[in-house]
N, CA, C and O atoms as CSV, one atom per row, in Angstrom:
chain,resi,resn,atom,element,x,y,z
A,1,UNK,N,N,33.595,172.871,222.820
A,1,UNK,CA,C,34.843,172.668,222.682
A,1,UNK,C,C,35.315,171.801,221.416
A,1,UNK,O,O,34.644,170.964,220.812
A,2,UNK,N,N,36.503,172.166,221.188
A,2,UNK,CA,C,37.303,172.422,219.947
A,2,UNK,C,C,38.270,171.301,219.828
A,2,UNK,O,O,38.218,170.445,218.945
A,3,UNK,N,N,39.312,171.370,220.941
A,3,UNK,CA,C,40.485,170.514,220.586
A,3,UNK,C,C,40.772,169.933,222.067
A,3,UNK,O,O,40.671,170.665,223.052
A,4,UNK,N,N,41.068,168.824,222.145
A,4,UNK,CA,C,41.569,169.021,223.671
A,4,UNK,C,C,43.171,167.773,223.524
A,4,UNK,O,O,43.071,166.893,222.669
A,5,UNK,N,N,43.933,167.803,224.016
A,5,UNK,CA,C,45.356,167.377,224.144
A,5,UNK,C,C,45.711,167.143,225.588
A,5,UNK,O,O,45.967,168.034,226.398
A,6,UNK,N,N,45.694,165.274,225.930
A,6,UNK,CA,C,46.583,165.357,227.180
A,6,UNK,C,C,48.082,164.777,226.712
A,6,UNK,O,O,48.572,164.732,225.584
A,7,UNK,N,N,48.637,164.343,228.024
A,7,UNK,CA,C,50.077,163.464,227.488
A,7,UNK,C,C,50.599,162.843,228.689
A,7,UNK,O,O,50.454,163.319,229.815
A,8,UNK,N,N,51.105,161.953,228.467
A,8,UNK,CA,C,50.902,160.643,229.356
A,8,UNK,C,C,52.842,160.366,228.767
A,8,UNK,O,O,53.131,159.824,227.700
A,9,UNK,N,N,53.835,160.877,229.743
A,9,UNK,CA,C,54.790,160.300,229.578
A,9,UNK,C,C,55.327,158.640,230.564
A,9,UNK,O,O,54.784,158.376,231.636
A,10,UNK,N,N,56.035,158.042,230.167
A,10,UNK,CA,C,56.636,156.897,230.834
A,10,UNK,C,C,57.620,156.188,229.879
A,10,UNK,O,O,58.052,156.540,228.781
A,11,UNK,N,N,57.910,154.786,230.824
A,11,UNK,CA,C,58.936,154.132,229.764
A,11,UNK,C,C,58.769,153.127,228.779
A,11,UNK,O,O,59.657,152.569,228.134
A,12,UNK,N,N,57.289,152.913,228.712
A,12,UNK,CA,C,56.812,151.998,227.317
A,12,UNK,C,C,55.730,152.464,227.361
A,12,UNK,O,O,55.291,153.256,228.196
A,13,UNK,N,N,54.950,151.784,226.019
A,13,UNK,CA,C,53.231,152.064,225.550
A,13,UNK,C,C,52.746,151.608,226.831
A,13,UNK,O,O,52.293,152.386,227.671
A,14,UNK,N,N,52.838,150.293,227.004
A,14,UNK,CA,C,51.791,149.659,228.112
A,14,UNK,C,C,51.919,150.168,229.316
A,14,UNK,O,O,50.915,150.115,230.026
A,15,UNK,N,N,53.184,150.804,229.888
A,15,UNK,CA,C,53.057,151.522,231.128
A,15,UNK,C,C,52.261,152.565,231.012
A,15,UNK,O,O,51.630,152.960,231.993
A,16,UNK,N,N,52.162,153.192,229.761
A,16,UNK,CA,C,51.692,154.657,229.876
A,16,UNK,C,C,50.007,154.610,230.036
A,16,UNK,O,O,49.286,155.537,230.407
A,17,UNK,N,N,49.525,152.967,229.562
A,17,UNK,CA,C,47.844,152.651,229.594
A,17,UNK,C,C,47.466,153.244,230.495
A,17,UNK,O,O,46.896,154.293,230.198
A,18,UNK,N,N,47.578,152.896,232.055
A,18,UNK,CA,C,47.178,153.556,233.008
A,18,UNK,C,C,46.908,154.625,233.035
A,18,UNK,O,O,45.723,154.939,233.146
A,19,UNK,N,N,47.764,155.450,232.956
A,19,UNK,CA,C,47.606,157.271,232.562
A,19,UNK,C,C,46.479,157.730,231.601
A,19,UNK,O,O,45.649,158.639,231.604
A,20,UNK,N,N,46.849,156.592,230.688
A,20,UNK,CA,C,45.488,157.337,229.434
A,20,UNK,C,C,44.643,157.179,230.046
A,20,UNK,O,O,44.068,158.119,230.593
A,21,UNK,N,N,44.169,155.608,230.205
A,21,UNK,CA,C,43.202,155.313,230.876
A,21,UNK,C,C,42.415,155.987,231.737
A,21,UNK,O,O,41.190,156.052,231.635
A,22,UNK,N,N,43.397,156.751,233.017
A,22,UNK,CA,C,42.919,157.932,234.111
A,22,UNK,C,C,42.445,159.094,232.657
A,22,UNK,O,O,41.303,159.199,232.210
A,23,UNK,N,N,43.116,159.506,232.384
A,23,UNK,CA,C,42.483,160.499,231.582
A,23,UNK,C,C,41.071,160.637,230.687
A,23,UNK,O,O,40.299,161.567,230.450
A,24,UNK,N,N,41.148,159.110,230.286
A,24,UNK,CA,C,39.456,159.364,229.541
A,24,UNK,C,C,38.356,159.121,230.393
A,24,UNK,O,O,37.212,159.322,229.986
A,25,UNK,N,N,38.637,158.616,231.795
A,25,UNK,CA,C,37.403,158.699,232.649
A,25,UNK,C,C,37.573,160.244,233.016
A,25,UNK,O,O,36.644,161.048,232.945
A,26,UNK,N,N,38.840,160.555,233.407
A,26,UNK,CA,C,38.266,161.974,233.319
A,26,UNK,C,C,37.692,163.024,232.289
A,26,UNK,O,O,37.021,163.983,232.672
A,27,UNK,N,N,37.881,162.879,231.455
A,27,UNK,CA,C,37.618,163.646,230.310
A,27,UNK,C,C,35.650,162.923,229.956
A,27,UNK,O,O,34.708,163.485,229.397
A,28,UNK,N,N,35.737,161.706,230.508
A,28,UNK,CA,C,33.653,161.550,230.481
A,28,UNK,C,C,33.503,162.039,231.691
A,28,UNK,O,O,32.280,162.183,231.699
A,29,UNK,N,N,33.816,162.348,232.577
A,29,UNK,CA,C,33.365,162.680,233.800
A,29,UNK,C,C,33.278,163.895,233.421
A,29,UNK,O,O,32.073,164.064,233.231
A,30,UNK,N,N,33.921,165.029,233.151
A,30,UNK,CA,C,34.181,165.892,233.097
A,30,UNK,C,C,32.978,166.195,231.867
A,30,UNK,O,O,32.311,167.206,232.083
A,31,UNK,N,N,32.615,165.373,230.522
A,31,UNK,CA,C,31.594,165.650,229.427
A,31,UNK,C,C,30.583,165.437,230.269
A,31,UNK,O,O,29.773,166.336,230.042
A,32,UNK,N,N,30.180,164.741,231.120
A,32,UNK,CA,C,28.675,164.387,231.485
A,32,UNK,C,C,28.462,165.310,232.513
A,32,UNK,O,O,27.240,165.352,232.650
A,33,UNK,N,N,29.153,166.316,233.564
A,33,UNK,CA,C,29.476,167.171,234.223
A,33,UNK,C,C,28.608,168.760,233.200
A,33,UNK,O,O,27.508,169.307,233.286
A,34,UNK,N,N,29.612,168.937,232.484
A,34,UNK,CA,C,29.534,170.030,232.130
A,34,UNK,C,C,28.457,170.199,230.340
A,34,UNK,O,O,28.233,171.295,229.827
A,35,UNK,N,N,28.117,169.239,229.910
A,35,UNK,CA,C,27.269,168.792,228.779
A,35,UNK,C,C,28.311,168.859,227.461
A,35,UNK,O,O,27.761,169.086,226.384
A,36,UNK,N,N,29.587,168.702,227.456
A,36,UNK,CA,C,30.209,168.702,226.318
A,36,UNK,C,C,29.582,167.534,225.518
A,36,UNK,O,O,28.550,166.867,225.595
A,37,UNK,N,N,30.466,167.578,224.867
A,37,UNK,CA,C,30.110,165.922,223.752
A,37,UNK,C,C,31.610,165.690,223.161
A,37,UNK,O,O,32.150,166.663,222.636
A,38,UNK,N,N,32.298,164.472,223.217
A,38,UNK,CA,C,33.501,163.951,223.270
A,38,UNK,C,C,32.754,163.049,221.967
A,38,UNK,O,O,31.830,162.278,222.224
A,39,UNK,N,N,33.195,163.213,220.735
A,39,UNK,CA,C,33.302,162.536,218.996
A,39,UNK,C,C,34.057,161.527,219.250
A,39,UNK,O,O,35.235,161.874,219.338
A,40,UNK,N,N,33.825,160.033,219.460
A,40,UNK,CA,C,34.791,158.966,219.394
A,40,UNK,C,C,35.617,158.857,217.977
A,40,UNK,O,O,36.797,158.957,217.642
A,41,UNK,N,N,34.621,158.651,217.459
A,41,UNK,CA,C,35.673,158.807,215.931
A,41,UNK,C,C,36.454,159.409,215.367
A,41,UNK,O,O,37.022,159.123,214.313
A,42,UNK,N,N,36.627,160.870,216.424
A,42,UNK,CA,C,37.292,162.152,216.340
A,42,UNK,C,C,38.738,162.027,217.373
A,42,UNK,O,O,39.687,162.811,217.410
A,43,UNK,N,N,38.517,160.687,218.218
A,43,UNK,CA,C,39.555,160.299,219.145
A,43,UNK,C,C,40.790,159.954,218.196
A,43,UNK,O,O,40.804,159.386,217.105
A,44,UNK,N,N,41.929,160.539,219.048
A,44,UNK,CA,C,43.355,159.851,218.672
A,44,UNK,C,C,44.275,159.789,219.637
A,44,UNK,O,O,44.624,160.633,220.463
A,45,UNK,N,N,44.626,158.700,219.440
A,45,UNK,CA,C,45.711,158.171,220.469
A,45,UNK,C,C,46.994,157.837,219.684
A,45,UNK,O,O,46.952,156.892,218.897
A,46,UNK,N,N,48.234,158.607,219.852
A,46,UNK,CA,C,49.483,158.327,218.777
A,46,UNK,C,C,50.454,157.963,220.294
A,46,UNK,O,O,50.603,158.646,221.306
A,47,UNK,N,N,50.835,157.012,220.037
A,47,UNK,CA,C,52.453,156.782,221.466
A,47,UNK,C,C,53.554,157.089,220.286
A,47,UNK,O,O,53.875,156.469,219.272
A,48,UNK,N,N,54.016,158.401,220.912
A,48,UNK,CA,C,55.400,158.796,220.109
A,48,UNK,C,C,56.642,158.242,220.984
A,48,UNK,O,O,56.740,158.371,222.205
A,49,UNK,N,N,57.544,157.622,220.159
A,49,UNK,CA,C,58.378,156.820,220.297
A,49,UNK,C,C,59.875,156.642,218.972
A,49,UNK,O,O,59.572,156.672,217.779
A,50,UNK,N,N,61.028,156.511,219.290
A,50,UNK,CA,C,61.896,156.623,218.486
A,50,UNK,C,C,61.955,155.300,218.231
A,50,UNK,O,O,62.738,155.110,217.300
A,51,UNK,N,N,61.398,154.123,218.708
A,51,UNK,CA,C,61.587,152.754,218.156
A,51,UNK,C,C,61.019,152.405,217.510
A,51,UNK,O,O,59.826,152.703,217.463
A,52,UNK,N,N,61.724,151.415,216.505
A,52,UNK,CA,C,61.072,151.466,215.132
A,52,UNK,C,C,59.512,150.706,215.128
A,52,UNK,O,O,58.609,151.053,214.368
A,53,UNK,N,N,59.399,149.577,216.163
A,53,UNK,CA,C,58.454,148.772,216.099
A,53,UNK,C,C,57.294,149.176,216.852
A,53,UNK,O,O,57.635,149.323,218.026
A,54,UNK,N,N,56.199,149.392,216.699
A,54,UNK,CA,C,55.226,150.224,216.800
A,54,UNK,C,C,54.572,149.233,218.360
A,54,UNK,O,O,54.482,148.005,218.333
A,55,UNK,N,N,54.258,149.924,219.365
A,55,UNK,CA,C,53.789,149.033,220.804
A,55,UNK,C,C,52.708,148.109,220.717
A,55,UNK,O,O,51.696,148.472,220.118
A,56,UNK,N,N,52.748,147.300,221.075
A,56,UNK,CA,C,52.212,145.736,221.198
A,56,UNK,C,C,51.150,145.930,222.219
A,56,UNK,O,O,51.266,145.195,223.200
A,57,UNK,N,N,49.910,146.936,222.216
A,57,UNK,CA,C,49.010,146.861,223.304
A,57,UNK,C,C,47.796,147.319,222.367
A,57,UNK,O,O,47.927,148.052,221.388
A,58,UNK,N,N,46.704,146.820,222.782
A,58,UNK,CA,C,45.417,146.676,222.477
A,58,UNK,C,C,44.958,148.058,222.672
A,58,UNK,O,O,45.538,149.064,223.080
A,59,UNK,N,N,43.283,147.745,222.109
A,59,UNK,CA,C,42.434,149.092,221.519
A,59,UNK,C,C,42.654,149.500,223.079
A,59,UNK,O,O,43.355,149.021,223.970
A,60,UNK,N,N,41.618,150.751,223.008
A,60,UNK,CA,C,40.921,151.571,223.992
A,60,UNK,C,C,39.373,151.725,224.235
A,60,UNK,O,O,38.962,151.863,223.083
A,61,UNK,N,N,38.396,151.776,224.972
A,61,UNK,CA,C,37.452,151.788,224.633
A,61,UNK,C,C,36.934,153.126,225.843
A,61,UNK,O,O,36.927,153.355,227.053
A,62,UNK,N,N,36.448,153.894,224.208
A,62,UNK,CA,C,35.272,155.396,224.632
A,62,UNK,C,C,34.160,155.308,224.479
A,62,UNK,O,O,33.909,154.887,223.350
A,63,UNK,N,N,33.206,155.523,225.139
A,63,UNK,CA,C,31.582,155.658,225.001
A,63,UNK,C,C,31.230,154.209,224.376
A,63,UNK,O,O,30.088,154.152,223.920
A,64,UNK,N,N,32.041,152.965,224.265
A,64,UNK,CA,C,31.455,151.580,223.847
A,64,UNK,C,C,32.267,151.921,222.104
A,64,UNK,O,O,32.073,151.123,221.186
A,65,UNK,N,N,32.745,152.617,221.997
A,65,UNK,CA,C,33.449,152.367,220.740
A,65,UNK,C,C,35.166,152.072,220.861
A,65,UNK,O,O,35.784,152.648,221.757
A,66,UNK,N,N,35.881,151.152,219.919
A,66,UNK,CA,C,37.482,151.045,220.631
A,66,UNK,C,C,38.357,152.168,219.555
A,66,UNK,O,O,38.318,152.218,218.326
A,67,UNK,N,N,39.064,152.937,220.435
A,67,UNK,CA,C,39.768,153.587,219.436
A,67,UNK,C,C,41.370,152.863,220.017
A,67,UNK,O,O,41.648,152.506,221.162
A,68,UNK,N,N,42.206,152.818,218.811
A,68,UNK,CA,C,43.792,152.039,218.427
A,68,UNK,C,C,44.198,153.236,218.503
A,68,UNK,O,O,43.573,154.297,218.524
A,69,UNK,N,N,45.401,152.980,218.547
A,69,UNK,CA,C,46.602,153.617,218.443
A,69,UNK,C,C,46.852,154.171,217.370
A,69,UNK,O,O,47.419,153.144,216.996
A,70,UNK,N,N,46.952,154.759,216.613
A,70,UNK,CA,C,47.331,155.678,215.382
A,70,UNK,C,C,48.461,156.258,214.854
A,70,UNK,O,O,48.384,157.457,215.120
A,71,UNK,N,N,49.675,155.981,214.119
A,71,UNK,CA,C,50.552,156.673,213.535
A,71,UNK,C,C,51.120,158.322,213.971
A,71,UNK,O,O,52.105,158.917,214.410
A,72,UNK,N,N,49.777,158.526,213.513
A,72,UNK,CA,C,49.712,160.402,213.437
A,72,UNK,C,C,48.498,161.106,213.989
A,72,UNK,O,O,47.323,160.771,213.838
A,73,UNK,N,N,48.963,162.108,214.634
A,73,UNK,CA,C,47.929,162.832,215.165
A,73,UNK,C,C,48.052,164.125,214.422
A,73,UNK,O,O,49.016,164.501,213.754
A,74,UNK,N,N,46.955,164.728,214.637
A,74,UNK,CA,C,46.929,166.158,213.726
A,74,UNK,C,C,46.561,167.141,215.251
A,74,UNK,O,O,45.525,166.950,215.889
A,75,UNK,N,N,47.196,167.771,215.493
A,75,UNK,CA,C,47.090,168.801,216.962
A,75,UNK,C,C,47.537,170.430,217.059
A,75,UNK,O,O,48.528,171.124,217.284
A,76,UNK,N,N,46.246,170.534,216.761
A,76,UNK,CA,C,46.109,172.225,216.362
A,76,UNK,C,C,46.694,172.705,215.049
A,76,UNK,O,O,47.452,173.668,214.932
A,77,UNK,N,N,46.259,171.927,214.084
A,77,UNK,CA,C,46.576,172.268,212.600
A,77,UNK,C,C,48.276,171.317,212.749
A,77,UNK,O,O,48.835,171.817,211.773
A,78,UNK,N,N,49.076,170.558,213.210
A,78,UNK,CA,C,50.253,170.574,213.102
A,78,UNK,C,C,50.413,168.710,213.053
A,78,UNK,O,O,50.239,168.317,214.207
A,79,UNK,N,N,50.619,167.788,212.321
A,79,UNK,CA,C,50.432,166.963,212.128
A,79,UNK,C,C,51.507,165.986,212.741
A,79,UNK,O,O,52.429,165.820,211.942
A,80,UNK,N,N,51.639,165.412,213.713
A,80,UNK,CA,C,52.797,165.202,214.534
A,80,UNK,C,C,52.606,163.525,214.508
A,80,UNK,O,O,51.709,162.893,215.067
A,81,UNK,N,N,53.588,163.051,213.786
A,81,UNK,CA,C,53.543,161.216,213.491
A,81,UNK,C,C,54.451,160.724,214.991
A,81,UNK,O,O,55.167,161.245,215.846
A,82,UNK,N,N,53.910,159.448,214.660
A,82,UNK,CA,C,54.656,158.865,216.004
A,82,UNK,C,C,56.239,158.622,216.289
A,82,UNK,O,O,56.565,157.962,217.275
A,83,UNK,N,N,57.016,159.053,215.591
A,83,UNK,CA,C,58.283,159.181,215.599
A,83,UNK,C,C,58.792,160.905,215.546
A,83,UNK,O,O,59.985,161.202,215.487
A,84,UNK,N,N,57.770,161.864,215.576
A,84,UNK,CA,C,58.087,162.928,215.603
A,84,UNK,C,C,59.177,163.199,214.750
A,84,UNK,O,O,60.216,163.749,215.114
A,85,UNK,N,N,58.974,162.882,213.831
A,85,UNK,CA,C,60.223,163.239,212.284
A,85,UNK,C,C,59.272,164.292,211.678
A,85,UNK,O,O,59.963,165.286,211.452
A,86,UNK,N,N,58.323,164.457,211.410
A,86,UNK,CA,C,57.199,165.591,210.814
A,86,UNK,C,C,57.431,165.659,209.123
A,86,UNK,O,O,57.497,166.544,208.269
A,87,UNK,N,N,57.520,164.054,209.181
A,87,UNK,CA,C,57.605,164.087,207.468
A,87,UNK,C,C,56.015,164.193,206.800
A,87,UNK,O,O,55.921,164.658,205.664
A,88,UNK,N,N,55.261,163.927,207.239
A,88,UNK,CA,C,53.601,163.846,207.038
A,88,UNK,C,C,53.587,165.417,206.800
A,88,UNK,O,O,53.317,165.838,205.675
A,89,UNK,N,N,53.873,166.286,207.839
A,89,UNK,CA,C,53.374,167.722,208.293
A,89,UNK,C,C,54.358,168.418,207.020
A,89,UNK,O,O,53.804,169.315,206.383
A,90,UNK,N,N,55.710,168.071,206.640
A,90,UNK,CA,C,56.444,168.766,205.684
A,90,UNK,C,C,55.836,168.674,204.936
A,90,UNK,O,O,55.414,169.726,204.456
A,91,UNK,N,N,55.381,167.378,204.333
A,91,UNK,CA,C,54.855,166.761,202.642
A,91,UNK,C,C,53.189,167.768,202.893
A,91,UNK,O,O,52.898,168.235,201.791
A,92,UNK,N,N,52.493,168.038,203.595
A,92,UNK,CA,C,51.487,168.543,203.632
A,92,UNK,C,C,51.356,169.863,203.212
A,92,UNK,O,O,50.472,170.220,202.433
A,93,UNK,N,N,52.325,170.724,203.766
A,93,UNK,CA,C,52.504,171.711,203.762
A,93,UNK,C,C,53.424,172.266,202.509
A,93,UNK,O,O,53.203,173.343,201.957
A,94,UNK,N,N,54.146,171.654,202.263
A,94,UNK,CA,C,54.906,172.033,200.864
A,94,UNK,C,C,53.886,171.711,200.005
A,94,UNK,O,O,53.686,172.574,199.151
A,95,UNK,N,N,53.131,170.682,199.956
A,95,UNK,CA,C,52.045,170.406,198.520
A,95,UNK,C,C,51.482,171.671,198.898
A,95,UNK,O,O,51.666,172.582,198.090
A,96,UNK,N,N,50.717,171.986,200.136
A,96,UNK,CA,C,49.657,173.067,199.592
A,96,UNK,C,C,50.321,174.395,199.342
A,96,UNK,O,O,49.797,175.174,198.547
A,97,UNK,N,N,51.602,174.754,200.055
A,97,UNK,CA,C,52.682,175.938,199.460
A,97,UNK,C,C,52.510,175.733,198.159
A,97,UNK,O,O,51.716,176.626,197.863
A,98,UNK,N,N,52.772,175.050,197.053
A,98,UNK,CA,C,53.212,174.859,195.991
A,98,UNK,C,C,51.938,175.568,195.466
A,98,UNK,O,O,51.890,176.750,195.126
A,99,UNK,N,N,50.916,174.688,195.446
A,99,UNK,CA,C,49.526,174.443,195.161
A,99,UNK,C,C,49.400,176.494,195.371
A,99,UNK,O,O,49.116,177.177,194.388
A,100,UNK,N,N,49.599,176.983,196.422
A,100,UNK,CA,C,49.210,178.721,196.737
A,100,UNK,C,C,49.918,178.974,195.667
A,100,UNK,O,O,49.228,179.227,194.679
A,101,UNK,N,N,51.632,179.009,195.433
A,101,UNK,CA,C,52.524,179.650,194.458
A,101,UNK,C,C,51.589,178.978,192.818
A,101,UNK,O,O,51.291,179.713,191.877
A,102,UNK,N,N,51.460,178.315,192.844
A,102,UNK,CA,C,50.910,177.959,191.295
A,102,UNK,C,C,49.717,178.969,191.144
A,102,UNK,O,O,49.479,179.455,190.038
A,103,UNK,N,N,48.842,179.341,192.429
A,103,UNK,CA,C,47.773,179.889,191.775
A,103,UNK,C,C,48.129,181.511,191.570
A,103,UNK,O,O,47.512,182.214,190.770
A,104,UNK,N,N,48.914,181.859,192.178
A,104,UNK,CA,C,49.452,183.138,191.736
A,104,UNK,C,C,50.092,183.142,190.124
A,104,UNK,O,O,50.638,184.164,189.709
A,105,UNK,N,N,50.007,182.244,189.489
A,105,UNK,CA,C,50.681,182.351,188.098
A,105,UNK,C,C,49.605,182.236,187.309
A,105,UNK,O,O,49.705,181.798,186.163
A,106,UNK,N,N,48.268,182.682,187.928
A,106,UNK,CA,C,47.186,182.687,187.295
A,106,UNK,C,C,47.017,183.950,186.745
A,106,UNK,O,O,46.512,184.160,185.643
A,107,UNK,N,N,47.462,184.835,187.552
A,107,UNK,CA,C,47.033,186.797,187.769
A,107,UNK,C,C,47.970,187.044,186.753
A,107,UNK,O,O,47.823,188.266,186.753
A,108,UNK,N,N,48.746,186.864,185.958
A,108,UNK,CA,C,49.167,186.967,184.831
A,108,UNK,C,C,50.312,188.265,185.306
A,108,UNK,O,O,51.028,188.102,186.294
A,109,UNK,N,N,50.372,189.515,184.494
A,109,UNK,CA,C,51.940,190.167,184.477
A,109,UNK,C,C,51.714,191.031,186.358
A,109,UNK,O,O,50.882,191.855,186.734
A,110,UNK,N,N,52.440,190.602,186.838
A,110,UNK,CA,C,52.102,191.118,188.203
A,110,UNK,C,C,53.553,192.131,188.093
A,110,UNK,O,O,54.575,191.826,187.479
A,111,UNK,N,N,53.319,193.375,188.853
A,111,UNK,CA,C,54.811,193.575,189.075
A,111,UNK,C,C,55.721,192.769,190.169
A,111,UNK,O,O,55.403,192.032,191.102
A,112,UNK,N,N,56.996,193.216,189.664
A,112,UNK,CA,C,57.641,192.183,191.025
A,112,UNK,C,C,57.256,192.317,192.508
A,112,UNK,O,O,57.263,191.331,193.245
A,113,UNK,N,N,56.879,193.697,192.993
A,113,UNK,CA,C,56.826,194.086,194.253
A,113,UNK,C,C,55.486,193.174,194.584
A,113,UNK,O,O,55.309,192.429,195.547
A,114,UNK,N,N,54.413,193.530,193.252
A,114,UNK,CA,C,52.892,193.015,194.174
A,114,UNK,C,C,53.467,191.675,193.973
A,114,UNK,O,O,53.768,191.398,195.134
A,115,UNK,N,N,53.865,190.526,193.167
A,115,UNK,CA,C,53.843,189.371,193.350
A,115,UNK,C,C,54.823,189.387,194.482
A,115,UNK,O,O,54.644,188.229,194.860
A,116,UNK,N,N,55.577,189.785,195.158
A,116,UNK,CA,C,55.960,189.545,196.164
A,116,UNK,C,C,54.906,189.458,197.528
A,116,UNK,O,O,54.705,188.561,198.347
A,117,UNK,N,N,54.415,190.649,197.383
A,117,UNK,CA,C,53.205,190.756,198.269
A,117,UNK,C,C,52.425,189.377,198.471
A,117,UNK,O,O,52.299,188.597,199.415
A,118,UNK,N,N,51.974,189.430,197.195
A,118,UNK,CA,C,51.366,188.190,197.608
A,118,UNK,C,C,51.732,187.036,197.713
A,118,UNK,O,O,51.115,186.323,198.504
A,119,UNK,N,N,52.666,186.568,197.078
A,119,UNK,CA,C,53.695,185.277,197.849
A,119,UNK,C,C,53.561,185.399,199.261
A,119,UNK,O,O,53.048,184.422,199.808
A,120,UNK,N,N,53.977,186.595,200.174
A,120,UNK,CA,C,54.038,186.387,201.460
A,120,UNK,C,C,52.864,186.547,202.011
A,120,UNK,O,O,52.736,186.170,203.176
A,121,UNK,N,N,51.653,187.180,201.268
A,121,UNK,CA,C,50.405,187.104,201.924
A,121,UNK,C,C,49.473,185.420,201.386
A,121,UNK,O,O,48.315,185.201,201.740
A,122,UNK,N,N,50.052,184.724,200.770
A,122,UNK,CA,C,49.370,183.455,200.487
A,122,UNK,C,C,50.063,182.723,201.024
A,122,UNK,O,O,49.611,182.132,202.005
A,123,UNK,N,N,51.407,182.480,200.597
A,123,UNK,CA,C,51.945,181.134,200.395
A,123,UNK,C,C,52.714,180.458,201.479
A,123,UNK,O,O,52.852,179.271,201.773
A,124,UNK,N,N,53.488,182.323,202.328
A,124,UNK,CA,C,54.440,181.976,203.321
A,124,UNK,C,C,53.219,181.777,204.653
A,124,UNK,O,O,53.633,181.124,205.611
A,125,UNK,N,N,51.719,182.319,204.747
A,125,UNK,CA,C,51.354,181.591,206.203
A,125,UNK,C,C,51.525,179.893,206.080
A,125,UNK,O,O,51.816,179.108,206.982
A,126,UNK,N,N,51.210,179.576,204.484
A,126,UNK,CA,C,50.508,178.100,204.230
A,126,UNK,C,C,51.628,177.449,205.020
A,126,UNK,O,O,51.324,176.884,206.071
A,127,UNK,N,N,53.328,177.478,204.483
A,127,UNK,CA,C,54.633,176.519,204.550
A,127,UNK,C,C,54.725,176.938,205.694
A,127,UNK,O,O,54.329,176.000,206.386
A,128,UNK,N,N,55.066,177.964,206.503
A,128,UNK,CA,C,55.203,178.593,207.830
A,128,UNK,C,C,54.490,178.054,208.981
A,128,UNK,O,O,54.763,178.153,210.177
A,129,UNK,N,N,53.801,177.632,208.563
A,129,UNK,CA,C,52.245,177.708,210.394
A,129,UNK,C,C,53.250,176.815,210.918
A,129,UNK,O,O,53.640,175.776,210.383
A,130,UNK,N,N,53.648,177.330,212.054
A,130,UNK,CA,C,53.863,176.128,213.442
A,130,UNK,C,C,55.339,175.722,213.116
A,130,UNK,O,O,55.870,174.719,213.592
A,131,UNK,N,N,55.942,176.583,212.271
A,131,UNK,CA,C,57.455,176.523,211.739
A,131,UNK,C,C,58.066,175.941,213.082
A,131,UNK,O,O,58.414,174.786,213.329
A,132,UNK,N,N,58.094,177.104,213.894
A,132,UNK,CA,C,59.227,176.512,215.115
A,132,UNK,C,C,58.895,175.407,216.267
A,132,UNK,O,O,59.259,175.242,217.431
A,133,UNK,N,N,57.862,174.609,215.201
A,133,UNK,CA,C,57.350,173.261,216.277
A,133,UNK,C,C,58.348,171.933,215.224
A,133,UNK,O,O,58.789,170.956,215.829
A,134,UNK,N,N,58.508,172.021,214.230
A,134,UNK,CA,C,58.879,171.151,213.473
A,134,UNK,C,C,59.945,171.260,212.526
A,134,UNK,O,O,60.308,170.391,211.733
A,135,UNK,N,N,60.666,173.024,212.764
A,135,UNK,CA,C,61.362,173.224,211.723
A,135,UNK,C,C,62.873,172.013,212.105
A,135,UNK,O,O,63.663,171.924,211.165
A,136,UNK,N,N,63.217,171.171,213.376
A,136,UNK,CA,C,64.420,170.594,213.936
A,136,UNK,C,C,64.121,169.141,212.982
A,136,UNK,O,O,65.132,168.519,212.655
A,137,UNK,N,N,63.172,168.755,212.665
A,137,UNK,CA,C,63.029,167.746,212.569
A,137,UNK,C,C,63.814,167.201,211.403
A,137,UNK,O,O,63.935,165.977,211.351
A,138,UNK,N,N,64.421,168.014,210.366
A,138,UNK,CA,C,65.090,167.372,209.349
A,138,UNK,C,C,66.334,168.383,209.018
A,138,UNK,O,O,67.283,167.994,208.338
A,139,UNK,N,N,66.262,169.674,209.533
A,139,UNK,CA,C,67.350,170.569,209.271
A,139,UNK,C,C,67.665,171.130,208.058
A,139,UNK,O,O,66.517,171.313,207.653
A,140,UNK,N,N,68.368,171.535,207.188
A,140,UNK,CA,C,68.802,171.949,205.987
A,140,UNK,C,C,68.394,171.370,204.570
A,140,UNK,O,O,68.038,172.005,203.577
A,141,UNK,N,N,68.580,169.601,204.776
A,141,UNK,CA,C,68.601,168.475,204.012
A,141,UNK,C,C,67.143,168.496,203.614
A,141,UNK,O,O,66.736,168.592,202.456
A,142,UNK,N,N,66.298,168.382,204.856
A,142,UNK,CA,C,65.077,168.166,204.753
A,142,UNK,C,C,64.128,169.086,204.174
A,142,UNK,O,O,62.968,168.865,203.825
A,143,UNK,N,N,64.794,170.141,204.127
A,143,UNK,CA,C,63.950,171.742,203.680
A,143,UNK,C,C,63.542,171.659,202.401
A,143,UNK,O,O,62.585,172.328,202.012
A,144,UNK,N,N,64.279,170.751,201.520
A,144,UNK,CA,C,64.527,170.996,200.143
A,144,UNK,C,C,62.967,170.940,199.941
A,144,UNK,O,O,62.608,172.114,199.846
A,145,UNK,N,N,62.162,170.323,199.861
A,145,UNK,CA,C,60.339,169.932,200.272
A,145,UNK,C,C,59.869,171.318,199.773
A,145,UNK,O,O,59.325,171.719,198.744
A,146,UNK,N,N,60.539,172.199,201.552
A,146,UNK,CA,C,59.544,173.695,201.291
A,146,UNK,C,C,60.585,174.802,199.765
A,146,UNK,O,O,59.981,175.535,198.982
A,147,UNK,N,N,62.019,174.613,199.740
A,147,UNK,CA,C,62.254,175.414,198.813
A,147,UNK,C,C,61.721,175.345,197.592
A,147,UNK,O,O,61.712,176.258,196.767
A,148,UNK,N,N,61.120,173.892,197.422
A,148,UNK,CA,C,60.832,173.932,196.293
A,148,UNK,C,C,59.442,174.649,195.882
A,148,UNK,O,O,59.106,174.709,194.699
């Protein structure tokens, strides 16, 4: 098993704690029945909220290991930050896209058509991955990083 995500919604992080603990118990029961192994160090809990202050709740214990809430979680290749602003994800993909674009310069004298095909094959997939998920976070102003 590679990735597993579970979602709990509620009025507050404290109110969600019971739901999160129930999901942890169900996942650990399934782990015993199926033979799968969950790795505690890869487990992430993030409270998505637009409130400025981070929720004040204690850590969770999973297989004897303390797991605290994180500011961002990577879900299927998309970095989801706690305030759902996508800043970290956009910064990461824009940097990766810039590196991919700069490596095209090493190829020297390409025809414009070939350069365009290589750009579309190497840079665009890096910068556009899961675009539908995070494109609304900034609008046109925030997309300046990608335009770079």
